[in-house]
């Protein structure tokens, strides 16, 4: 499984919404490669350069950076700078281009000016003029407000590329994540299986609302079985969790009530 930032460090489950959304419900999540998410193009960039810029900006974005432990640790080492040697360890970026100069030249040409390149071209960092949100909790809430949970995709054949193409028809997205679980039947190696459900975070609330307002949404000719706001999904999961706890508590209480008195015990009636 690749983490949201595709970091070469030990990878951990991450969620496209507040952490409590998927910690136990989705053991693994597969994010959408930023280079494949459709955006308005930069006329100064070639197709290759545009893919590079999108991928790098995704790594350092408000959305991904707070969740990418590896990258957060790297930017602490040198006033936000990260060496190109380190960046080329990110599989998705390296698959687009494994040449540091090609990457840094693309970032220099990008009109967004989101990234800075060092004078010698050996390292990059997020522009100091574009700091992270001051209130991470508020930002997470804002992200949740435009995130939708969808269910009903064929679990055994659906690919990330297909989901990206599917959701792109309904607006611009910041992230798409496939919910997965650990297949414990395969002991020789960790294997994560798609659950048939996914999270999609739209670029803004309006696009998310337009998607939610649709009576029916079809994937490969079959309607999705469910699409709800992620906040409602979380609330439902919490309610089910609390019910399981209460049911377990009730069963344990009944079990205690049925325990026989120890031999020799005297019951005094008053």
Coordinates of C-alpha atoms in Angstrom, one line a residue:
X1 CA 0.0 0.0 0.0
X2 CA 1.3 3.5 -0.8
X3 CA 0.8 6.2 1.7
X4 CA -0.8 9.5 0.8
X5 CA 2.6 11.0 0.2
X6 CA 4.0 7.8 -1.3
X7 CA 6.7 8.1 1.3
X8 CA 9.6 5.6 1.3
X9 CA 9.4 5.3 5.0
X10 CA 7.4 2.6 6.9
X11 CA 3.9 3.0 5.6
X12 CA 0.8 3.4 7.8
X13 CA -2.9 3.6 7.3
X14 CA -4.1 7.1 6.5
X15 CA -7.5 8.6 6.0
X16 CA -8.8 11.2 3.7
X17 CA -10.9 12.6 6.5
X18 CA -10.3 13.1 10.3
X19 CA -8.3 10.2 11.7
X20 CA -11.2 8.6 13.5
X21 CA -12.8 8.0 10.1
X22 CA -10.8 5.0 9.0
X23 CA -8.5 3.9 11.8
X24 CA -10.3 0.6 12.4
X25 CA -12.9 0.5 9.6
X26 CA -10.4 0.8 6.8
X27 CA -7.1 -0.8 7.6
X28 CA -5.5 0.5 4.5
X29 CA -6.3 3.3 2.0
X30 CA -5.1 3.8 -1.5
X31 CA -4.9 7.5 -2.5
X32 CA -5.3 9.0 -5.9
X33 CA -2.0 9.9 -7.5
X34 CA -2.1 13.7 -7.7
X35 CA -0.6 13.6 -11.2
X36 CA -3.7 11.8 -12.4
X37 CA -6.3 14.1 -10.8
X38 CA -7.6 16.4 -13.5
X39 CA -7.0 20.1 -13.0
X40 CA -6.9 23.2 -15.2
X41 CA -3.6 23.0 -17.0
X42 CA -0.7 25.4 -16.9
X43 CA -0.2 26.7 -20.4
X44 CA 3.6 27.1 -19.8
X45 CA 4.1 23.5 -19.0
X46 CA 4.4 20.4 -21.2
X47 CA 2.3 17.4 -20.3
X48 CA 5.2 15.8 -18.5
X49 CA 6.0 19.0 -16.5
X50 CA 2.4 19.4 -15.6
X51 CA 2.3 15.9 -14.1
X52 CA 5.5 16.6 -12.2
X53 CA 4.2 19.8 -10.7
X54 CA 0.9 18.2 -9.7
X55 CA 2.6 15.3 -8.0
X56 CA 5.1 17.4 -6.1
X57 CA 2.5 20.0 -5.1
X58 CA 0.3 17.1 -3.8
X59 CA 3.1 15.9 -1.6
X60 CA 3.5 19.3 0.0
X61 CA -0.2 20.3 0.0
X62 CA -2.4 21.3 2.9
X63 CA -4.2 18.0 2.3
X64 CA -1.3 15.6 2.3
X65 CA 1.5 17.1 4.3
X66 CA -0.1 17.0 7.7
X67 CA -0.6 13.3 7.3
X68 CA 2.7 12.4 5.8
X69 CA 4.9 11.6 8.7
X70 CA 8.0 10.9 6.6
X71 CA 7.9 14.2 4.7
X72 CA 7.1 16.2 7.9
X73 CA 10.2 14.8 9.5
X74 CA 12.3 15.6 6.4
X75 CA 11.2 19.3 6.3
X76 CA 12.2 19.8 9.9
X77 CA 15.9 19.0 9.1
X78 CA 16.8 22.0 6.9
X79 CA 14.3 24.9 7.1
X80 CA 11.7 23.1 5.0
X81 CA 14.2 22.0 2.3
X82 CA 14.1 18.4 1.0
X83 CA 16.9 17.1 -1.1
X84 CA 16.1 15.9 -4.6
X85 CA 17.9 12.6 -3.7
X86 CA 15.1 12.1 -1.1
X87 CA 12.3 13.2 -3.4
X88 CA 13.4 10.7 -6.0
X89 CA 12.7 7.9 -3.5
X90 CA 9.0 8.7 -3.9
X91 CA 7.8 6.0 -6.3
X92 CA 5.1 8.0 -8.0
X93 CA 7.3 11.0 -8.7
X94 CA 10.2 8.8 -9.9
X95 CA 7.8 7.0 -12.2
X96 CA 7.0 10.3 -13.9
X97 CA 10.6 11.4 -14.1
X98 CA 13.8 10.2 -12.3
X99 CA 15.8 13.2 -13.4
X100 CA 16.2 15.9 -10.7
X101 CA 16.8 18.7 -13.2
X102 CA 13.7 17.9 -15.2
X103 CA 11.7 18.0 -11.9
X104 CA 13.2 21.3 -10.6
X105 CA 12.9 23.0 -14.0
X106 CA 9.2 22.1 -14.1
X107 CA 8.7 23.5 -10.6
X108 CA 10.4 26.8 -11.5
X109 CA 8.2 27.2 -14.5
X110 CA 4.9 26.5 -12.7
X111 CA 2.7 29.6 -12.4
X112 CA 1.5 28.6 -9.0
X113 CA 4.9 29.3 -7.5
X114 CA 3.9 26.8 -4.7
X115 CA 7.4 25.3 -4.6
X116 CA 10.8 26.9 -4.3
X117 CA 14.0 25.4 -5.7
X118 CA 17.4 26.0 -4.1
X119 CA 20.0 28.0 -6.0
X120 CA 22.0 24.9 -6.9
X121 CA 18.9 22.9 -7.8
X122 CA 19.7 20.2 -5.2
X123 CA 16.6 20.6 -3.0
X124 CA 13.1 21.9 -2.9
X125 CA 10.6 23.2 -0.4
X126 CA 7.1 24.6 -0.1
X127 CA 7.1 28.4 -0.6
X128 CA 7.4 30.3 2.7
X129 CA 4.7 32.6 1.3
X130 CA 2.2 29.7 1.3
X131 CA 2.3 28.4 4.9
X132 CA 0.1 25.5 6.2
X133 CA -3.3 26.4 7.7
X134 CA -2.8 27.8 11.2
X135 CA -5.7 25.7 12.6
X136 CA -5.2 22.0 11.5
X137 CA -8.4 20.9 13.2
X138 CA -10.4 23.6 11.4
X139 CA -8.9 22.5 8.1
X140 CA -9.7 18.8 8.8
X141 CA -13.3 19.8 9.5
X142 CA -13.4 21.8 6.3
X143 CA -12.1 18.8 4.3
X144 CA -14.7 16.5 5.9
X145 CA -17.4 19.0 4.8
X146 CA -16.6 18.2 1.1
X147 CA -15.8 14.5 1.5
X148 CA -18.3 11.8 0.5
X149 CA -18.4 8.1 1.2
X150 CA -19.5 5.9 -1.7
X151 CA -20.2 2.2 -1.8
X152 CA -21.1 -0.3 -4.5
X153 CA -18.0 -0.6 -6.6
X154 CA -17.1 -4.2 -7.7
X155 CA -14.6 -5.2 -5.0
X156 CA -12.6 -7.7 -7.1
X157 CA -12.0 -5.8 -10.3
X158 CA -12.2 -2.0 -9.7
X159 CA -8.9 -0.1 -10.1
X160 CA -7.8 3.3 -8.8
X161 CA -7.5 4.6 -12.4
X162 CA -11.2 3.7 -13.0
X163 CA -12.3 5.5 -9.8
X164 CA -10.3 8.6 -10.8
X165 CA -11.9 8.7 -14.2
X166 CA -15.4 8.0 -12.7
X167 CA -15.2 10.8 -10.1
X168 CA -13.7 13.3 -12.6
X169 CA -17.0 13.3 -14.4
X170 CA -18.6 15.0 -11.3
X171 CA -16.0 17.7 -10.6
X172 CA -12.4 18.4 -9.5
X173 CA -11.2 16.3 -6.6
X174 CA -8.4 16.8 -4.1
X175 CA -8.3 13.1 -3.2
X176 CA -9.8 9.7 -3.9
X177 CA -9.2 6.8 -1.5
X178 CA -10.1 3.1 -1.8
X179 CA -11.1 1.6 1.5
X180 CA -9.2 -1.7 2.0
X181 CA -8.9 -4.4 4.6
X182 CA -6.1 -6.8 5.5
X183 CA -6.6 -10.2 4.1
X184 CA -5.7 -12.4 7.1
X185 CA -6.0 -15.6 5.0
X186 CA -2.7 -14.9 3.3
X187 CA -0.1 -15.4 6.0
X188 CA 3.0 -15.3 3.8
X189 CA 2.7 -11.6 3.1
X190 CA 0.4 -8.6 3.8
X191 CA -2.4 -8.4 1.3
X192 CA -4.9 -5.6 1.3
X193 CA -8.3 -6.1 -0.4
X194 CA -10.7 -3.5 -1.8
X195 CA -13.9 -3.3 0.2
X196 CA -15.9 -1.9 -2.7
X197 CA -16.2 1.5 -1.1
X198 CA -14.3 4.7 -1.4
X199 CA -13.9 8.3 -0.1
X200 CA -13.8 11.2 -2.5
X201 CA -12.9 14.7 -1.4
X202 CA -14.1 17.3 -3.9
X203 CA -12.3 20.6 -4.6
X204 CA -15.0 22.6 -2.9
X205 CA -18.3 22.1 -1.0
X206 CA -20.4 23.2 -4.0
X207 CA -19.1 20.3 -6.2
X208 CA -19.7 17.9 -3.4
X209 CA -23.2 19.1 -2.9
X210 CA -24.0 18.8 -6.6
X211 CA -22.7 15.2 -6.5
X212 CA -24.8 14.4 -3.4
X213 CA -27.9 16.0 -5.0
X214 CA -27.9 13.4 -7.8
X215 CA -30.7 10.9 -7.4
X216 CA -28.6 8.0 -8.8
X217 CA -25.0 7.6 -9.7
X218 CA -23.9 4.7 -11.8
X219 CA -20.6 3.0 -12.1
X220 CA -20.2 0.7 -15.2
X221 CA -24.0 0.7 -15.7
X222 CA -24.9 -0.2 -12.1
X223 CA -26.0 2.4 -9.5
X224 CA -23.9 2.9 -6.4
X225 CA -25.6 1.3 -3.3
X226 CA -24.8 4.3 -1.1
X227 CA -23.4 7.8 -1.1
X228 CA -23.4 9.8 2.1
X229 CA -21.5 12.6 3.7
X230 CA -18.5 11.3 5.5
X231 CA -19.6 13.0 8.7
X232 CA -22.9 11.0 8.6
X233 CA -20.8 7.8 7.9
X234 CA -18.7 8.5 10.9
X235 CA -21.7 9.1 13.1
X236 CA -23.3 5.8 12.0
X237 CA -20.1 3.9 12.6
X238 CA -19.8 5.4 16.1
X239 CA -23.4 4.5 16.8
X240 CA -22.8 0.9 15.8
X241 CA -19.7 0.8 17.9
X242 CA -21.5 2.0 20.9
X243 CA -24.3 -0.5 20.3
X244 CA -21.8 -3.4 20.1
X245 CA -20.3 -2.3 23.4
X246 CA -23.7 -2.2 25.1
X247 CA -24.6 -5.6 23.6
X248 CA -21.4 -7.1 24.9
X249 CA -21.9 -5.5 28.3
X250 CA -25.4 -7.0 28.5
X251 CA -24.2 -10.5 27.5
X252 CA -21.5 -10.3 30.2
X253 CA -24.1 -9.2 32.8
X254 CA -26.4 -12.1 31.9
X255 CA -23.5 -14.5 32.1
X256 CA -22.7 -13.3 35.6
X257 CA -26.3 -13.5 36.7
X258 CA -26.3 -17.2 35.7
X259 CA -23.3 -18.2 37.7
X260 CA -24.1 -20.8 40.4
X261 CA -23.6 -20.1 44.0
X262 CA -20.5 -21.7 45.4
X263 CA -21.0 -24.9 47.4
X264 CA -21.6 -24.3 51.1
X265 CA -22.9 -20.8 50.5
X266 CA -25.9 -19.7 52.6
X267 CA -28.5 -17.4 51.1
X268 CA -30.1 -15.3 53.8
X269 CA -33.6 -14.1 53.1
X270 CA -34.9 -11.1 55.0

